[in-house]
């Protein structure tokens, strides 16, 4: 079973680096802060997929994982890097390509979404959360695959959206039942939760000038694949 089907990755260590959701952001302070790098996020996702094909699936997942990332599967969460060291690369790796990306205004966090295809014939949609590291590179802190009967059709162009960088987000905080982790500047929020006997929820919120918009909302019933 593929990583895109079997696991989701979330970095608890990244939570401490995230700021609380603010009601207002200082436009002058942004002149000295990092900006969104959508093209770099896309390039990293493509390089990750290429590394899986060329270097081996688990080798690539280990290389592109952030420190402290967790892999979440049927039996709960495991720490990514130690677990990956025990795995043997399959003869043929899962393949995937991004279709869209959302980024915080400062680029500290970004989310990609696209289609995956496993050698066993499984297909579906993946969602990945990327965190910018101290050296400027992006590493994933979360990866969540949603199996489907048919893989999503690839768009002509990869779409991208960057959070609002000016003014005040009207709602203050997203109205979310799922606990959220946020970017350093508080303009991108995401959360993943297992509820009850195994229902899973994954959401992503993006700050717009007019308020918060939920750009991703995935709900999987208990016992559904993965």
Short mmCIF file of C-alpha atoms in Angstrom, two decimals:
data_model
loop_
_atom_site.label_atom_id
_atom_site.label_comp_id
_atom_site.label_asym_id
_atom_site.label_seq_id
_atom_site.Cartn_x
_atom_site.Cartn_y
_atom_site.Cartn_z
CA UNK A 1 0.00 0.00 0.00
CA UNK A 2 1.40 3.45 -0.89
CA UNK A 3 2.45 6.18 1.49
CA UNK A 4 -0.18 8.42 -0.13
CA UNK A 5 -2.84 5.87 0.86
CA UNK A 6 -1.37 4.58 4.08
CA UNK A 7 0.02 7.55 5.95
CA UNK A 8 -0.31 11.25 6.76
CA UNK A 9 2.56 13.23 8.23
CA UNK A 10 2.30 16.05 10.77
CA UNK A 11 5.16 17.71 12.62
CA UNK A 12 4.52 18.40 16.27
CA UNK A 13 7.84 20.19 16.47
CA UNK A 14 6.56 22.68 13.93
CA UNK A 15 3.69 23.75 16.18
CA UNK A 16 5.96 25.64 18.53
CA UNK A 17 7.26 27.70 15.63
CA UNK A 18 3.76 28.84 14.66
CA UNK A 19 2.20 32.03 15.96
CA UNK A 20 -1.36 32.39 17.31
CA UNK A 21 -3.96 33.54 14.81
CA UNK A 22 -3.90 37.36 14.95
CA UNK A 23 -6.84 39.68 14.34
CA UNK A 24 -4.59 42.19 12.66
CA UNK A 25 -1.15 42.18 10.99
CA UNK A 26 1.22 45.15 10.82
CA UNK A 27 1.75 45.99 7.11
CA UNK A 28 5.05 47.76 7.83
CA UNK A 29 6.57 44.78 9.65
CA UNK A 30 6.09 42.70 6.51
CA UNK A 31 8.71 44.77 4.70
CA UNK A 32 11.34 42.95 6.75
CA UNK A 33 9.79 39.47 6.69
CA UNK A 34 9.97 36.62 4.15
CA UNK A 35 7.45 36.40 1.35
CA UNK A 36 5.55 33.57 -0.30
CA UNK A 37 7.57 31.36 -2.66
CA UNK A 38 4.94 29.41 -4.56
CA UNK A 39 7.28 28.44 -7.40
CA UNK A 40 9.79 27.02 -4.90
CA UNK A 41 7.08 24.95 -3.20
CA UNK A 42 6.00 23.51 -6.54
CA UNK A 43 9.61 22.81 -7.54
CA UNK A 44 10.16 21.00 -4.23
CA UNK A 45 7.04 18.85 -4.70
CA UNK A 46 8.16 17.91 -8.22
CA UNK A 47 11.70 17.15 -6.99
CA UNK A 48 10.23 14.98 -4.21
CA UNK A 49 8.22 12.95 -6.73
CA UNK A 50 11.26 12.61 -9.01
CA UNK A 51 13.44 11.45 -6.10
CA UNK A 52 10.88 8.76 -5.26
CA UNK A 53 11.15 7.41 -8.81
CA UNK A 54 14.93 7.67 -9.09
CA UNK A 55 16.23 7.08 -5.55
CA UNK A 56 13.49 4.94 -4.04
CA UNK A 57 10.15 5.70 -2.42
CA UNK A 58 11.11 5.53 1.26
CA UNK A 59 14.49 7.13 0.63
CA UNK A 60 12.72 10.16 -0.83
CA UNK A 61 10.14 10.31 1.97
CA UNK A 62 12.98 10.36 4.51
CA UNK A 63 14.92 13.01 2.63
CA UNK A 64 11.97 15.41 2.33
CA UNK A 65 10.56 14.93 5.84
CA UNK A 66 10.92 17.69 8.41
CA UNK A 67 12.43 16.83 11.76
CA UNK A 68 9.73 15.67 14.16
CA UNK A 69 7.26 14.70 11.45
CA UNK A 70 4.81 11.94 12.24
CA UNK A 71 3.40 9.36 9.85
CA UNK A 72 -0.21 8.56 10.62
CA UNK A 73 -1.72 5.23 9.56
CA UNK A 74 -4.29 2.66 10.56
CA UNK A 75 -2.46 1.90 13.80
CA UNK A 76 -1.90 5.51 14.80
CA UNK A 77 1.12 7.76 14.52
CA UNK A 78 4.80 6.87 14.28
CA UNK A 79 7.79 9.16 14.14
CA UNK A 80 8.66 9.46 10.46
CA UNK A 81 12.43 9.32 10.21
CA UNK A 82 13.06 6.39 12.59
CA UNK A 83 10.27 4.39 10.92
CA UNK A 84 11.53 5.13 7.42
CA UNK A 85 15.00 3.86 8.32
CA UNK A 86 13.51 0.40 8.82
CA UNK A 87 11.77 0.28 5.43
CA UNK A 88 12.96 -1.23 2.16
CA UNK A 89 12.16 0.66 -1.02
CA UNK A 90 9.54 -1.09 -3.18
CA UNK A 91 10.57 -2.10 -6.72
CA UNK A 92 8.47 0.73 -8.14
CA UNK A 93 7.51 3.91 -6.31
CA UNK A 94 4.17 5.64 -6.08
CA UNK A 95 3.96 8.56 -8.52
CA UNK A 96 2.25 11.91 -8.03
CA UNK A 97 2.00 15.45 -9.36
CA UNK A 98 0.73 18.70 -7.80
CA UNK A 99 -2.38 20.39 -9.17
CA UNK A 100 -2.67 23.40 -6.84
CA UNK A 101 -0.87 25.18 -4.02
CA UNK A 102 -1.90 27.56 -1.26
CA UNK A 103 0.67 29.61 0.67
CA UNK A 104 0.75 31.84 3.71
CA UNK A 105 1.67 35.45 3.01
CA UNK A 106 5.14 35.01 4.53
CA UNK A 107 5.76 31.63 2.90
CA UNK A 108 6.46 29.87 6.20
CA UNK A 109 3.79 27.27 5.38
CA UNK A 110 2.26 26.06 2.13
CA UNK A 111 -0.16 23.32 1.12
CA UNK A 112 -0.08 21.32 -2.08
CA UNK A 113 -2.76 19.06 -3.52
CA UNK A 114 -2.73 16.78 -6.51
CA UNK A 115 -3.13 13.26 -7.86
CA UNK A 116 -1.24 10.11 -6.96
CA UNK A 117 -1.03 6.70 -8.61
CA UNK A 118 0.29 3.57 -6.93
CA UNK A 119 1.82 0.62 -8.82
CA UNK A 120 -0.89 -1.59 -7.28
CA UNK A 121 -3.50 0.37 -9.21
CA UNK A 122 -4.71 2.61 -6.37
CA UNK A 123 -5.31 6.25 -7.24
CA UNK A 124 -6.53 9.35 -5.46
CA UNK A 125 -5.77 12.82 -4.16
CA UNK A 126 -2.88 13.76 -1.89
CA UNK A 127 -2.58 16.78 0.39
CA UNK A 128 0.81 17.87 1.71
CA UNK A 129 1.73 20.64 4.14
CA UNK A 130 5.18 22.14 3.64
CA UNK A 131 7.19 24.13 6.18
CA UNK A 132 10.08 26.40 5.22
CA UNK A 133 13.23 25.45 7.13
CA UNK A 134 15.94 27.70 8.51
CA UNK A 135 18.05 27.19 5.38
CA UNK A 136 15.14 28.25 3.17
CA UNK A 137 14.29 24.77 1.88
CA UNK A 138 10.80 23.31 2.23
CA UNK A 139 10.18 20.00 3.98
CA UNK A 140 6.83 18.28 4.49
CA UNK A 141 5.22 18.18 7.91
CA UNK A 142 2.02 16.44 6.84
CA UNK A 143 0.93 14.14 4.01
CA UNK A 144 -2.59 12.81 3.64
CA UNK A 145 -3.87 10.61 0.83
CA UNK A 146 -7.52 10.23 -0.13
CA UNK A 147 -8.28 7.13 -2.24
CA UNK A 148 -10.74 7.54 -5.10
CA UNK A 149 -12.20 5.45 -7.88
CA UNK A 150 -10.50 7.68 -10.43
CA UNK A 151 -7.51 9.97 -10.16
CA UNK A 152 -8.24 13.71 -10.45
CA UNK A 153 -7.61 15.12 -13.91
CA UNK A 154 -4.44 17.14 -14.23
CA UNK A 155 -5.02 20.85 -14.96
CA UNK A 156 -3.34 22.66 -17.84
CA UNK A 157 -1.51 24.81 -15.30
CA UNK A 158 -0.83 24.36 -11.58
CA UNK A 159 -3.02 26.89 -9.78
CA UNK A 160 -1.78 28.90 -6.80
CA UNK A 161 -3.26 31.17 -4.12
CA UNK A 162 -1.42 33.33 -1.60
CA UNK A 163 -3.04 34.54 1.60
CA UNK A 164 -3.99 38.18 2.03
CA UNK A 165 -1.07 40.28 3.18
CA UNK A 166 -2.87 43.53 3.97
CA UNK A 167 -5.50 44.63 6.40
CA UNK A 168 -7.48 42.68 8.98
CA UNK A 169 -9.05 39.27 8.61
CA UNK A 170 -12.65 40.03 9.46
CA UNK A 171 -13.55 36.83 11.32
CA UNK A 172 -10.50 36.87 13.60
CA UNK A 173 -10.05 33.10 13.57
CA UNK A 174 -11.39 30.33 11.30
CA UNK A 175 -14.59 28.73 12.54
CA UNK A 176 -13.14 25.24 12.75
CA UNK A 177 -14.12 22.23 14.84
CA UNK A 178 -10.71 20.71 14.05
CA UNK A 179 -7.75 22.00 16.12
CA UNK A 180 -5.53 24.12 13.89
CA UNK A 181 -1.84 24.74 13.37
CA UNK A 182 -0.94 28.05 11.75
CA UNK A 183 1.80 29.74 9.79
CA UNK A 184 4.18 32.15 11.50
CA UNK A 185 2.20 35.16 10.26
CA UNK A 186 -1.19 33.57 10.98
CA UNK A 187 -2.48 33.65 7.39
CA UNK A 188 -2.64 29.89 6.67
CA UNK A 189 -4.15 27.34 9.06
CA UNK A 190 -4.50 23.57 8.79
CA UNK A 191 -5.62 20.74 10.98
CA UNK A 192 -5.98 16.96 11.04
CA UNK A 193 -7.97 15.00 13.57
CA UNK A 194 -9.11 11.46 14.20
CA UNK A 195 -12.57 11.41 15.76
CA UNK A 196 -14.38 8.65 17.62
CA UNK A 197 -13.79 5.21 16.17
CA UNK A 198 -11.58 6.36 13.32
CA UNK A 199 -13.29 9.15 11.36
CA UNK A 200 -10.62 11.48 9.96
CA UNK A 201 -10.91 15.16 9.15
CA UNK A 202 -8.41 17.38 7.34
CA UNK A 203 -8.99 21.08 6.76
CA UNK A 204 -7.05 24.05 5.40
CA UNK A 205 -8.00 27.71 5.85
CA UNK A 206 -6.57 30.68 3.94
CA UNK A 207 -6.82 34.31 5.05
CA UNK A 208 -8.56 36.55 2.52
CA UNK A 209 -9.18 40.29 2.72
CA UNK A 210 -12.86 39.62 3.40
CA UNK A 211 -12.20 36.88 5.98
CA UNK A 212 -11.15 33.26 6.28
CA UNK A 213 -11.86 30.81 3.46
CA UNK A 214 -11.81 27.05 3.90
CA UNK A 215 -9.92 25.85 0.81
CA UNK A 216 -9.69 22.15 1.73
CA UNK A 217 -12.17 20.02 3.68
CA UNK A 218 -11.71 16.23 3.69
CA UNK A 219 -13.76 13.86 5.83
CA UNK A 220 -13.19 10.10 5.75
CA UNK A 221 -15.47 7.72 7.58
CA UNK A 222 -14.06 5.11 9.95
CA UNK A 223 -12.76 2.08 8.10
CA UNK A 224 -12.37 3.82 4.75
CA UNK A 225 -9.12 2.60 3.14
CA UNK A 226 -5.72 3.82 4.31
#
